[in-house]
Coordinates of C-alpha atoms and ligand atoms in Angstrom, one line a residue:
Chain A
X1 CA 0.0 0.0 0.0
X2 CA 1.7 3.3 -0.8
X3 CA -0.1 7.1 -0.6
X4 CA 1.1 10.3 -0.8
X5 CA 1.6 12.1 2.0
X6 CA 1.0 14.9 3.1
X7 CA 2.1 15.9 7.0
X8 CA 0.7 19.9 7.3
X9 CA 1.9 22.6 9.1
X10 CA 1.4 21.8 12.7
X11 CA 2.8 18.2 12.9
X12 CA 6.2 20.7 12.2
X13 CA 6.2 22.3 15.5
X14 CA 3.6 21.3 18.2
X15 CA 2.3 18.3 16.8
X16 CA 5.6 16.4 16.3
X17 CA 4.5 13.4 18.8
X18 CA 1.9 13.0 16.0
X19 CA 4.1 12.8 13.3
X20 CA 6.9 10.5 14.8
X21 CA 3.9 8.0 16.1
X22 CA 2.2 8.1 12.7
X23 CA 5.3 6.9 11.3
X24 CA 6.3 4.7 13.8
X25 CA 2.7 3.0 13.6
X26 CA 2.8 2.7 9.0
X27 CA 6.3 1.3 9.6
X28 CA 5.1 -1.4 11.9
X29 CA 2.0 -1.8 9.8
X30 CA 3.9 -1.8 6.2
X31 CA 1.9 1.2 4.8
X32 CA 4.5 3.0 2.7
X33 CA 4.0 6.7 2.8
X34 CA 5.3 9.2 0.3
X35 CA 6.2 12.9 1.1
X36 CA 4.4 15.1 -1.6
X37 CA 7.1 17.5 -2.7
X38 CA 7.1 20.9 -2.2
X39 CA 3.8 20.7 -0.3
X40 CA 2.2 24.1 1.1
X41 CA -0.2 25.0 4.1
X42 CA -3.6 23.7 2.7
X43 CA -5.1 26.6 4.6
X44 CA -6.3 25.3 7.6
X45 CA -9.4 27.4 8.5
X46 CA -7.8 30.7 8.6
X47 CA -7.0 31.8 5.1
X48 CA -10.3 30.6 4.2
X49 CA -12.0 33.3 5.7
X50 CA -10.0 35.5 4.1
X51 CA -10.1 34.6 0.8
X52 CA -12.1 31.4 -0.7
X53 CA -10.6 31.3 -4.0
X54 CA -6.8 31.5 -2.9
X55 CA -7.8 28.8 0.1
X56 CA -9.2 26.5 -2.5
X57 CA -5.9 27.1 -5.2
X58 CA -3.6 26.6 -2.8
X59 CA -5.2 23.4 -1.1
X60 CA -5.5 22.2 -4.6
X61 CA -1.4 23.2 -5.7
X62 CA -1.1 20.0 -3.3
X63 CA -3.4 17.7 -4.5
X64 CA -2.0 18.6 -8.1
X65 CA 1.6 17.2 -6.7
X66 CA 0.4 14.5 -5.3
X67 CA -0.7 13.6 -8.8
X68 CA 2.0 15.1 -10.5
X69 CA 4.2 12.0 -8.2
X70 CA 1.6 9.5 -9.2
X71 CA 0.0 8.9 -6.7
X72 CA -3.7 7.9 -6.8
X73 CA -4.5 8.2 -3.1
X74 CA -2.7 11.0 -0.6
X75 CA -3.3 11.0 2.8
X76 CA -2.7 13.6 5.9
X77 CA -2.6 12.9 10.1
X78 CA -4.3 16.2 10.5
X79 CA -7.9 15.9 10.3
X80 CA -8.3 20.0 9.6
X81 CA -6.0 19.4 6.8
X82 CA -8.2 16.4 5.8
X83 CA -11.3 18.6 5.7
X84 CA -9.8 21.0 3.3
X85 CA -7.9 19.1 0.7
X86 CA -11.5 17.1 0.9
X87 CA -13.5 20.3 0.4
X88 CA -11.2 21.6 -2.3
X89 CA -12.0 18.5 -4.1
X90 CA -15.8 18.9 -3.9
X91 CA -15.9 22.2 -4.7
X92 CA -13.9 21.8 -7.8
X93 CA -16.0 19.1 -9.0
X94 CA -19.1 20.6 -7.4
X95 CA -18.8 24.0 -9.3
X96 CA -17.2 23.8 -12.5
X97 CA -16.3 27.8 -12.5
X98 CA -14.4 27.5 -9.3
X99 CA -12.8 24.6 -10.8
X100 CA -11.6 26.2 -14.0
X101 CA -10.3 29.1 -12.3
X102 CA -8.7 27.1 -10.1
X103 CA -7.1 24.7 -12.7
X104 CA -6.3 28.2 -15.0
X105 CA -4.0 29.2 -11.5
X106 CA -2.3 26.0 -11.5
X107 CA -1.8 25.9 -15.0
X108 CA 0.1 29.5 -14.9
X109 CA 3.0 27.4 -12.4
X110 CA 3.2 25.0 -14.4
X111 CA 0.9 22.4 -12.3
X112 CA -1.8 20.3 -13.8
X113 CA -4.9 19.5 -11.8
X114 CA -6.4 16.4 -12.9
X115 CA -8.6 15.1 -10.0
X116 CA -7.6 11.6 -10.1
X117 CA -6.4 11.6 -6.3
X118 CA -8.6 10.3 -3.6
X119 CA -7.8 12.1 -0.3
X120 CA -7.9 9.5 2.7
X121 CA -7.5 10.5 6.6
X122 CA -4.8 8.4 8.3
X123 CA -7.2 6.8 10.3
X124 CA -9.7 5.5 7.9
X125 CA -6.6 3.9 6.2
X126 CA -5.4 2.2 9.6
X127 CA -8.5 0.9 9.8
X128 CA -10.3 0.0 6.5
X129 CA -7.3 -0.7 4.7
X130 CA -4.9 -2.5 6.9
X131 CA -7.7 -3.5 8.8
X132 CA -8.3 -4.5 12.6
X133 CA -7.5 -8.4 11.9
X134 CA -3.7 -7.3 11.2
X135 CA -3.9 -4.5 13.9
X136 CA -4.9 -7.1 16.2
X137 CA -2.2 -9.3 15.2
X138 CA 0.0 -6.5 15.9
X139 CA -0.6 -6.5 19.4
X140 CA 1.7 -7.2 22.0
X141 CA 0.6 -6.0 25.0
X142 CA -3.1 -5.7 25.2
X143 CA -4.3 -2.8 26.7
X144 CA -6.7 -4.5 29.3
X145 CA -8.3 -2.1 32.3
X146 CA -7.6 1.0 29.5
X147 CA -10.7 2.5 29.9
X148 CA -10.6 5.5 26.6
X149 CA -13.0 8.0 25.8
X150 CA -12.4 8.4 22.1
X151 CA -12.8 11.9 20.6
X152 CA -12.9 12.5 17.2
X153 CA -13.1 16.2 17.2
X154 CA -15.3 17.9 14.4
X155 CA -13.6 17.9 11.4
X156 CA -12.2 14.0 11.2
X157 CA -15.9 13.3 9.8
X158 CA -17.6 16.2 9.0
X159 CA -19.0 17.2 6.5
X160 CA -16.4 15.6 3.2
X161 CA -16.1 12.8 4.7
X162 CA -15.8 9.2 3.1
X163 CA -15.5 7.0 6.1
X164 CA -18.3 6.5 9.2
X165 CA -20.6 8.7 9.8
X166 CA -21.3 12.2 11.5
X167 CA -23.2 11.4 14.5
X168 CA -21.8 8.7 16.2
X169 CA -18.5 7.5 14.5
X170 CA -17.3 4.3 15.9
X171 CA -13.8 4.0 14.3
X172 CA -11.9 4.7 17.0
X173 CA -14.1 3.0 19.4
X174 CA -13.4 -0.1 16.9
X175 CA -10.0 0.6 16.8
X176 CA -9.6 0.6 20.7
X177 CA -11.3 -3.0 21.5
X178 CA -8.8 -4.5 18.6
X179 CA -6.1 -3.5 21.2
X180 CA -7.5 -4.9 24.0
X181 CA -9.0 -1.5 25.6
X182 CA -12.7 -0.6 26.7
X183 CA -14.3 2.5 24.7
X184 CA -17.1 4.2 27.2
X185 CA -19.8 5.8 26.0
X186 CA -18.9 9.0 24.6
X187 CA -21.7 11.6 23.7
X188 CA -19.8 14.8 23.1
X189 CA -17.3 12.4 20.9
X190 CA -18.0 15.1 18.2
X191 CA -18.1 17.7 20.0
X192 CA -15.8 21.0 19.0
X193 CA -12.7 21.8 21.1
X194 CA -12.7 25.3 19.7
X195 CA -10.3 25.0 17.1
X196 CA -7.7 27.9 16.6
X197 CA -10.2 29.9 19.0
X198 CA -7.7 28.3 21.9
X199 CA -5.1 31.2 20.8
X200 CA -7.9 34.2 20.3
X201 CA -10.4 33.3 22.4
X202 CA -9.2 31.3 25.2
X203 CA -12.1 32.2 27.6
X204 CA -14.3 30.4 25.5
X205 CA -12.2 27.5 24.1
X206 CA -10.9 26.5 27.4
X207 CA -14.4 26.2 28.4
X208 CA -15.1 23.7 25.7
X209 CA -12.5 21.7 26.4
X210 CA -13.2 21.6 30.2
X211 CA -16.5 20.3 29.0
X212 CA -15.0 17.8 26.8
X213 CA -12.5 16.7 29.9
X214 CA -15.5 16.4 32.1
X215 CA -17.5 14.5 30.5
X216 CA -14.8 11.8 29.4
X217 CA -14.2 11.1 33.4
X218 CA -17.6 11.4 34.2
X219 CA -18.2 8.4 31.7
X220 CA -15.4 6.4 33.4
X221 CA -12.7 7.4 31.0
X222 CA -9.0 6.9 32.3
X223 CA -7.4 8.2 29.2
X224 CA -8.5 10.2 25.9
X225 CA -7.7 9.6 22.6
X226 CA -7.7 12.0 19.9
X227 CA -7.1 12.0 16.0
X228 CA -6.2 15.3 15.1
X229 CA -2.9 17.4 16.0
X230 CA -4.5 20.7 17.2
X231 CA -7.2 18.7 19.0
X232 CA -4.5 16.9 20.3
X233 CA -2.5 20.0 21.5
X234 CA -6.1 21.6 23.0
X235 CA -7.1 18.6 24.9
X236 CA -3.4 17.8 26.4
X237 CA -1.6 21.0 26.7
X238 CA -4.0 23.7 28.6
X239 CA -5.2 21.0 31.5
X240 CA -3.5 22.9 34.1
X241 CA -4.9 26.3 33.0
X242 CA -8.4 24.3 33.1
X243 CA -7.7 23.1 36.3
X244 CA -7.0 26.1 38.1
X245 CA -9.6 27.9 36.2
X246 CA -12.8 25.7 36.7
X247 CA -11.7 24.3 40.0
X248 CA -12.2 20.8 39.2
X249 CA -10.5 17.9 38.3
X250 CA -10.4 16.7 35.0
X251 CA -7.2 16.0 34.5
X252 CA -6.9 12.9 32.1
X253 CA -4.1 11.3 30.2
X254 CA -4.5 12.5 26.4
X255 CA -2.8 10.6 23.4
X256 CA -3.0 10.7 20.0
X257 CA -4.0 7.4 18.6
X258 CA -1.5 6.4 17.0
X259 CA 0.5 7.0 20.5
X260 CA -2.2 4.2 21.5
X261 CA -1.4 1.6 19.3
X262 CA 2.3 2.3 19.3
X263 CA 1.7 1.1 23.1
X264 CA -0.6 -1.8 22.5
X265 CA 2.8 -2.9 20.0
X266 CA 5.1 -2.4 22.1
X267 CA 6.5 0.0 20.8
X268 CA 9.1 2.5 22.5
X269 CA 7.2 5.3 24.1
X270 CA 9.9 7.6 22.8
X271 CA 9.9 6.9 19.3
X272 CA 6.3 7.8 19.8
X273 CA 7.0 10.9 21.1
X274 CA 5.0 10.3 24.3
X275 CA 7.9 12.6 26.1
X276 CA 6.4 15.5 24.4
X277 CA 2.8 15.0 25.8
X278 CA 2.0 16.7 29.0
X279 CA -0.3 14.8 30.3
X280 CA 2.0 11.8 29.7
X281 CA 4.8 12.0 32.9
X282 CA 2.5 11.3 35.6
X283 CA -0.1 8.8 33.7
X284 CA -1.1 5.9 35.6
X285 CA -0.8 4.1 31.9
X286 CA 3.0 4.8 31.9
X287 CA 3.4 2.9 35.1
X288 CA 1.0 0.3 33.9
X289 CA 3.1 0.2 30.6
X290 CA 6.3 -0.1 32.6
X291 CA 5.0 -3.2 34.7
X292 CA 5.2 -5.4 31.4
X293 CA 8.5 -3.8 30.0
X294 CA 7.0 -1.1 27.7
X295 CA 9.2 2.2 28.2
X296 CA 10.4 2.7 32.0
Chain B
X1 CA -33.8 45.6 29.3
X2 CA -36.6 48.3 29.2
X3 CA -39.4 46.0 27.9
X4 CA -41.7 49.3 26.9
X5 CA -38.8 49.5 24.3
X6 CA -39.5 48.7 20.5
X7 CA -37.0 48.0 18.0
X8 CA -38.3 48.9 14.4
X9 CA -36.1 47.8 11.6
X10 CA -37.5 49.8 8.3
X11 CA -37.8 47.6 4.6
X12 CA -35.4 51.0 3.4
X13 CA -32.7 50.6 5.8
X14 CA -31.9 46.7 4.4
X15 CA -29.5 46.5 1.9
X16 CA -30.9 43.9 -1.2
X17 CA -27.5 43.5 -2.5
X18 CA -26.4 41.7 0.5
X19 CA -28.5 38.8 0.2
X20 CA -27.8 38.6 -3.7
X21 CA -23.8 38.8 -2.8
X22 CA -23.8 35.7 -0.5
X23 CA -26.1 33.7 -2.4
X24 CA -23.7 34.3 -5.5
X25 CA -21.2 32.6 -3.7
X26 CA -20.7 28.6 -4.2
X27 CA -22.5 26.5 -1.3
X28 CA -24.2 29.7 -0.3
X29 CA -27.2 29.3 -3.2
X30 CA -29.8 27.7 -1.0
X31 CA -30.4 30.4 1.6
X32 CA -33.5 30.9 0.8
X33 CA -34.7 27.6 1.1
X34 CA -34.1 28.5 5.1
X35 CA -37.2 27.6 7.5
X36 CA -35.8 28.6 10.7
X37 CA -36.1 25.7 12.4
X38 CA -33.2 26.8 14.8
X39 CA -31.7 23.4 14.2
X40 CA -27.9 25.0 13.2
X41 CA -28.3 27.3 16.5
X42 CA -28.9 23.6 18.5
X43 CA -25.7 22.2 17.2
X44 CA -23.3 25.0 17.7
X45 CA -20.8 24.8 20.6
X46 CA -20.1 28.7 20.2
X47 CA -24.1 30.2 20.0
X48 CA -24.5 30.4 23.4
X49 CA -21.3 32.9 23.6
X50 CA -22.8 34.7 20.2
X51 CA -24.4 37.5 20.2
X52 CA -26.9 36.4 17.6
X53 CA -27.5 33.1 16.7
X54 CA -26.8 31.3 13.5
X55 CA -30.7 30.6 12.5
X56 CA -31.0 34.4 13.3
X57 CA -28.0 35.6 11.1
X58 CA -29.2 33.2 7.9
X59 CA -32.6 35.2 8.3
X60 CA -31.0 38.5 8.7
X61 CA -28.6 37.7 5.7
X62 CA -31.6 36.9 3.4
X63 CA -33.7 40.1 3.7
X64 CA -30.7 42.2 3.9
X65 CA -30.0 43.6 7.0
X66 CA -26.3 43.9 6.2
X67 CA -25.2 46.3 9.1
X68 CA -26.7 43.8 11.9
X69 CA -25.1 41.2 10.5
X70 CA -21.4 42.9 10.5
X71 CA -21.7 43.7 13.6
X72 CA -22.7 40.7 15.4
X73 CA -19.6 38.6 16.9
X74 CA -21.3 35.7 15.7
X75 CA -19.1 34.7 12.2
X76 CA -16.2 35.8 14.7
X77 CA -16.9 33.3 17.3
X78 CA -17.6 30.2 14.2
X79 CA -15.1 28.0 15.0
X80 CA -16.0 26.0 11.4
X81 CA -16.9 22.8 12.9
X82 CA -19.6 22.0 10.4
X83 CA -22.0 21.0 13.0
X84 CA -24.5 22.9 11.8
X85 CA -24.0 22.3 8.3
X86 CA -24.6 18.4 8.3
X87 CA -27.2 18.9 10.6
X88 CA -29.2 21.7 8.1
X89 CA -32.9 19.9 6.9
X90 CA -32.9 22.0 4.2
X91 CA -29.3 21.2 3.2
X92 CA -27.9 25.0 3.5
X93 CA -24.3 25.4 4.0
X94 CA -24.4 27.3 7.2
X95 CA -20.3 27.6 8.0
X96 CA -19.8 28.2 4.3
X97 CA -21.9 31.1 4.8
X98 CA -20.3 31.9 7.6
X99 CA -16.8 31.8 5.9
X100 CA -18.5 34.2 3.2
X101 CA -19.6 37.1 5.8
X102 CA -16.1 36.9 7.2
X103 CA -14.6 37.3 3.8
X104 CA -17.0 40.2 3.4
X105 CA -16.4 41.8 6.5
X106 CA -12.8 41.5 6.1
X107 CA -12.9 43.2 2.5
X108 CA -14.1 45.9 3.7
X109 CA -12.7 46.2 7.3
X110 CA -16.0 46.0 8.9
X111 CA -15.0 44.7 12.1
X112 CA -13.7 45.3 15.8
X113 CA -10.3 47.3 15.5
X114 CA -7.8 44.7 16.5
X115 CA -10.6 41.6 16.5
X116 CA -7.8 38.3 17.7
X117 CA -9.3 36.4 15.3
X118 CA -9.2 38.5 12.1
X119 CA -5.7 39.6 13.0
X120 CA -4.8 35.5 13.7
X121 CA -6.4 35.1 9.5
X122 CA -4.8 37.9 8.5
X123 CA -1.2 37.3 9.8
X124 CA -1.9 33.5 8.7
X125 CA -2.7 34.5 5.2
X126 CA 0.1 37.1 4.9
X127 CA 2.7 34.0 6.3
X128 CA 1.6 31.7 3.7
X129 CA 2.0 34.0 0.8
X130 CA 5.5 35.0 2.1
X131 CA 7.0 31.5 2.7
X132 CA 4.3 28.6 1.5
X133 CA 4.2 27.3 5.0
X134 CA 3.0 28.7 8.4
X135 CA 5.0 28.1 11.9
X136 CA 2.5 28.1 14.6
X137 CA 4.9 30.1 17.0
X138 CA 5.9 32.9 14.7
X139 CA 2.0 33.5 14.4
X140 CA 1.1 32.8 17.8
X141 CA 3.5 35.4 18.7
X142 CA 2.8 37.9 15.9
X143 CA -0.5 37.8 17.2
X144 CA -0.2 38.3 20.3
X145 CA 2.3 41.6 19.8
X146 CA -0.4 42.9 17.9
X147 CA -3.6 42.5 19.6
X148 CA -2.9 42.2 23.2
X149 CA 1.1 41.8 24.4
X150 CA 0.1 40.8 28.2
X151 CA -0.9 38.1 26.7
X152 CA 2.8 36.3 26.1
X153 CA 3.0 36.6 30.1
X154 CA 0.2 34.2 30.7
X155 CA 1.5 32.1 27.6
X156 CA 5.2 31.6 28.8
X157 CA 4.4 29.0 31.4
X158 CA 3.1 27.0 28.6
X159 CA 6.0 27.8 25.8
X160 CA 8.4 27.0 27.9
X161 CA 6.7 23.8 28.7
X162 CA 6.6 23.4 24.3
X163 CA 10.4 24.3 24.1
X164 CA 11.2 21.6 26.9
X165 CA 9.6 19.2 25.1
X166 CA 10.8 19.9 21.5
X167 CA 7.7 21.2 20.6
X168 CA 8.7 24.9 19.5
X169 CA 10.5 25.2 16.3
X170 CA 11.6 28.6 15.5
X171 CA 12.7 27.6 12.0
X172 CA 10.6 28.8 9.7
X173 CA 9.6 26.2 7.2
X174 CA 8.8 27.3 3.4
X175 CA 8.1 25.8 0.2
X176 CA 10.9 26.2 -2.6
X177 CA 9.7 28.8 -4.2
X178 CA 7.4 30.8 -2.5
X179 CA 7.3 32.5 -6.0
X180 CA 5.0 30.1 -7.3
X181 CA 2.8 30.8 -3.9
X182 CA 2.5 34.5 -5.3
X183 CA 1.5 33.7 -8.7
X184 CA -1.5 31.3 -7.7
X185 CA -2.7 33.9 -5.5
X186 CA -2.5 36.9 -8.0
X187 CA -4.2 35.2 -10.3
X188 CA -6.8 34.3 -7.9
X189 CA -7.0 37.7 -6.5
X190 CA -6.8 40.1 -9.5
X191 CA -10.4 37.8 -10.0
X192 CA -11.6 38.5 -7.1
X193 CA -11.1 42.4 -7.7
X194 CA -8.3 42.9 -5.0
X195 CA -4.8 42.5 -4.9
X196 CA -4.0 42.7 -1.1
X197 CA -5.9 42.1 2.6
X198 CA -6.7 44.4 5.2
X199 CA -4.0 44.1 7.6
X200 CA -4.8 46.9 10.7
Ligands
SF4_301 S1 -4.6 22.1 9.1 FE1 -3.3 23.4 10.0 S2 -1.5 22.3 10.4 FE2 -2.6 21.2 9.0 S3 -1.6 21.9 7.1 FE3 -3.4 23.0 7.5 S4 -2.8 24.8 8.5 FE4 -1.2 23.4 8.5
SF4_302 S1 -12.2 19.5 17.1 FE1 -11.3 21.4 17.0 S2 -9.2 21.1 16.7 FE2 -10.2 19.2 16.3 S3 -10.5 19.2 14.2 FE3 -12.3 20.2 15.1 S4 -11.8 22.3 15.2 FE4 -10.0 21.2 14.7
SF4_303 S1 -30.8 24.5 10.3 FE1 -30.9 25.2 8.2 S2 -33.1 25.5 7.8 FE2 -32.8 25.3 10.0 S3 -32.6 27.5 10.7 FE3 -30.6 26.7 10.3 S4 -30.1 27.2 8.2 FE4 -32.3 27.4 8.5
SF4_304 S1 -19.7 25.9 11.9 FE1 -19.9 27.8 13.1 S2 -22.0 28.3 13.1 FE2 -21.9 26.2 12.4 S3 -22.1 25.0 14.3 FE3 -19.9 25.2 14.0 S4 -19.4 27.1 15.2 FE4 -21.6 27.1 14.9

C-alpha cells in the first residue's frame, strides 16, 4: 500500500508526537507513505475566511503534486488538513467555474490539476485498509483495564467525509477494543474543542474543552484519545490552565492514537513521542506500561 | 432591558445586494430555502457565547439587513466545525456562509479594531503567501504583539513547557519557491477584484 503524504503545518512544531507516532505505527503496519514535494499549508481554517478562491488554489497546488508523483490516493494525520484538501476537491467538481479558475491558477505554475487523487484521513486507512484483523495481530501487549474516551473532534468526519458517519462515529471505538481496551460511551465524541479559538479566544475554548475533559471522566474514562494534531494540542496542553480555572479535576491522560497503538505494540514510548505529551509523565498508563517492559 | 422599548427595523434601511452577494457565492445558493427551524443554532458549541445566533444571522442575511449582521460577533466566534451544516434539513451550507460574511467583512474592514481572530487570518494569510508554509509560534507570537502583548506573560508558562519538550520550532519552514505561492494567488486575487488584505 503506498499514498502520498502529506504531513501539514502543525505536525512541524507542536504536533511532532503525531508525526513521529504516525510513522512509527505505518512502519510497523507496512503502509509505505510518500512525502508530496514541495507541499504548502492547505489553509487550515484561517485563510479561508479571508479569501475562498486562494484557500481553495492553494489546497488544490497539493493535490495537483500529489498527482504530478503518481499517486492515486494521498493521505494527511491532521484531520483540519483532511477537511480542506477534501473540500477543495468537492468544490472543484461541485462547481465547474471555481474549478476552472482554479485549474487556470495551477496551470500558470506549471501544475496540472487532474482530479484523479482520492484524499484519505490516516485513520480510515489504519482501519479500513490494513484492517483491525492485522492490527490485532499487531498486538503485544493488550491494553486491558484501559478505559478511553475516544474523541474524534469535528472535522475527522464532517461534513467531506468518506469514512463513518457524522453522529456517532465508531472507528476509534473499533480501533480501541482491537487492542484490548474498553471504549465508554462517549456523547460529546463530536463535539468541537474550539479549534484555533484556543489562541484568540481562550475564555471560550478553554471552556469547551473543560466540558469535553468532564465528560470523558464522568463516563469512566481513564485516558482520551484523539485524532487530530491541534485537538491533540487543546485537549493535552492547557489542563492545568483548566484546572485552576474551573476548580475541578479533569485532569486525564491524552494521546493521540497512533500514540495508543504504538503502546498496544510495544513500541518504544519515545519513538512515539509520548515525552512530548504533558499529560504523559504522571499517567497511571506509563506505570502500567512499565510493569510489562514497555518504556520505563 | 426596558421592555416598553420597541425596536423597528424599516424595509429601506436593508440593503438587497447583500443577500444577492452571498447567495452568488458557491454552497451559499440555498439560503432561501431556510425555515428557521433553529436546528444550526442547536448544534453549535459557540451560540451560546454569540451574540446572535446562527438561525438568526441566515434570516438577517436573506432580507438584507447587512449592518446587523457585520456587527454581530457571531461569524467571529464560528469556529468552522460543520456541525450545523450536516445537521441543516434544508441542506444549507451554514459555515460556508459563515466563511463568506467573514470574507466580506474583512474586505471591507468592517470589524472590531484589533478583533484576535481577524488579526490571527490575516497574519496567517500574509505567512503563507511569504513562505508557502506557516510556523505556529511565529504566528502565535505575531498575534499576540499585535492584539494584546500581556498576553505572552500568561502564555510563557506554557511555551516553555513546548520548548522543553521539542515542541517549539523557530525555524521557519517554506516551500521552494514561494514565487509560485504569489503567482497562484495573484491570479486568484486580480479575479476577485483585489490585490492585497486588510492588515490593521
Ligand atoms: S490544518 Fe493546520 S496544520 Fe494542518 S496543514 Fe493545514 S494549516 Fe497546517
Ligand atoms: S475539534 Fe477542534 S481542533 Fe479538532 S478538528 Fe475540530 S476544530 Fe480542529
Ligand atoms: S438548520 Fe438550516 S433550515 Fe434550520 S434554521 Fe438553520 S439554516 Fe435554516
Ligand atoms: S460551523 Fe460555526 S456556526 Fe456552524 S455550528 Fe460550528 S461554530 Fe456554529
Amino acid at each position: 500500500m503506498k499514498f502520498g503524504y502529506f504531513p501539514g503545518c502543525s505536525v512541524l512544531g507542536t504536533g511532532r508526537a503525531c508525526e513521529e507516532s504516525t510513522q512509527a505505527i505505518v512502519r510497523e503496519l507496512g503502509v509505505e507513505l510518500e512525502e508530496i514535494e514541495d507541499w504548502n499549508c492547505c489553509g487550515a481554517t484561517a485563510y479561508m475566511s479571508v479569501d475562498e478562491h486562494n484557500a481553495l488554489a492553494l489546497a488544490a497546488r497539493n493535490i495537483a503534486l500529489a498527482e504530478k508523483q503518481g499517486a492515486t490516493q494521498m493521505t494527511t494525520p491532521c484531520s483540519g488538513c483532511y477537511l480542506v484538501l477534501n473540500k477543495t476537491k468537492h468544490y472543484i467538481e461541485e462547481y465547474p467555474a471555481v474549478g476552472n479558475r482554479v485549474k487556470e491558477s495551477l496551470k500558470r505554475t506549471g501544475l496540472q490539476y487532474k482530479g484523479t487523487v482520492r484524499v484519505r484521513h490516516m485513520l480510515d486507512i489504519l482501519v479500513n485498509d490494513v484492517g483491525l484483523d492485522t492490527i490485532r495481530k499487531h498486538v503485544q501487549h493488550p491494553l486491558k483495564g484501559v478505559k478511553v474516551a475516544a474523541y474524534y473532534g469535528c472535522q475527522t468526519v464532517r461534513p467531506y467525509k468518506d469514512f463513518d458517519q457524522y453522529h456517532f462515529p465508531e472507528t476509534i471505538d473499533k480501533l480501541c477494543e482491537a487492542l484490548g481496551a474498553e471504549p465508554v460511551h462517549f456523547p460529546l465524541k463530536t463535539r468541537c474543542c474550539g479549534g484555533s479559538q484556543m489562541g484568540t479566544l481562550p475564555q471560550v475554548a478553554q471552556r469547551l474543552v473543560f466540558a469535553i475533559l468532564r465528560e470523558a471522566k464522568r463516563q469512566g474514562a481513564n485516558v482520551i484519545v484523539s485524532v487530530c494534531p491541534l485537538c491533540h494540542f487543546n485537549l493535552d496542553s492547557y489542563q492545568h490552565d483548566i484546572i485552576s480555572r474551573f476548580k475541578e479535576d479533569v485532569g486525564i491522560t491524552c494521546l493521540y492514537y497512533t500514540q495508543m497503538m504504538g503502546l498496544a505494540f510495544g513500541i518504544d514510548p519515545n519513538t512515539l513521542g509520548l515525552h512530548r505529551n504533558l499529560t504523559w509523565d504522571r499517567s497511571p498508563l506509563r506505570q502500567q506500561m512499565a510493569a510489562v517492559g514497555v518504556g520505563a | 432591558m426596558d421592555v416598553t422599548t420597541r425596536h423597528i427595523k424599516y424595509q429601506a434601511d436593508c440593503d438587497p445586494s447583500f443577500p444577492a452577494a452571498i447567495k452568488s457565492i458557491p454552497g451559499c445558493e440555498k439560503l432561501d430555502s431556510c425555515i428557521q427551524c433553529g436546528t444550526c443554532s442547536g448544534v453549535c458549541p459557540m451560540s451560546i457565547y454569540m451574540d446572535m445566533t446562527p438561525r438568526r444571522v441566515m434570516n438577517l442575511v436573506r432580507y438584507g439587513f447587512k449592518k446587523e449582521v457585520m456587527a454581530s460577533n457571531t461569524i467571529w466566534l464560528c469556529s468552522s466545525c460543520y456541525a450545523c451544516t450536516v445537521e441543516c434539513p434544508r441542506e444549507i451550507k451554514v459555515t460556508d456562509i459563515m466563511y463568506a460574511l467573514k470574507q466580506m467583512a474583512i474586505r471591507e474592514k468592517a470589524y472590531p479594531r484589533r478583533f484576535r481572530m481577524v488579526v490571527l487570518a490575516n497574519e496567517f494569510y500574509k505567512m503563507v503567501r511569504a513562505r508557502g508554509r506557516v510556523n505556529e509560534i511565529h504566528l502565535v507570537t505575531r498575534l499576540n504583539l499585535l492584539t494584546n502583548p500581556l498576553e505572552m506573560l500568561k502564555m510563557a508558562r506554557l511555551g516553555i513547557e513546548l520548548i522543553r519538550r521539542g515542541r517549539f520550532s523557530l525555524r521557519p519552514d517554506a516551500v521552494k519557491d514561494p514565487q509560485r505561492i504569489r503567482e497562484i494567488m495573484e491570479y486568484q486575487g486580480n479575479g476577485n477584484g483585489r490585490k492585497e488584505v486588510a492588515t490593521k
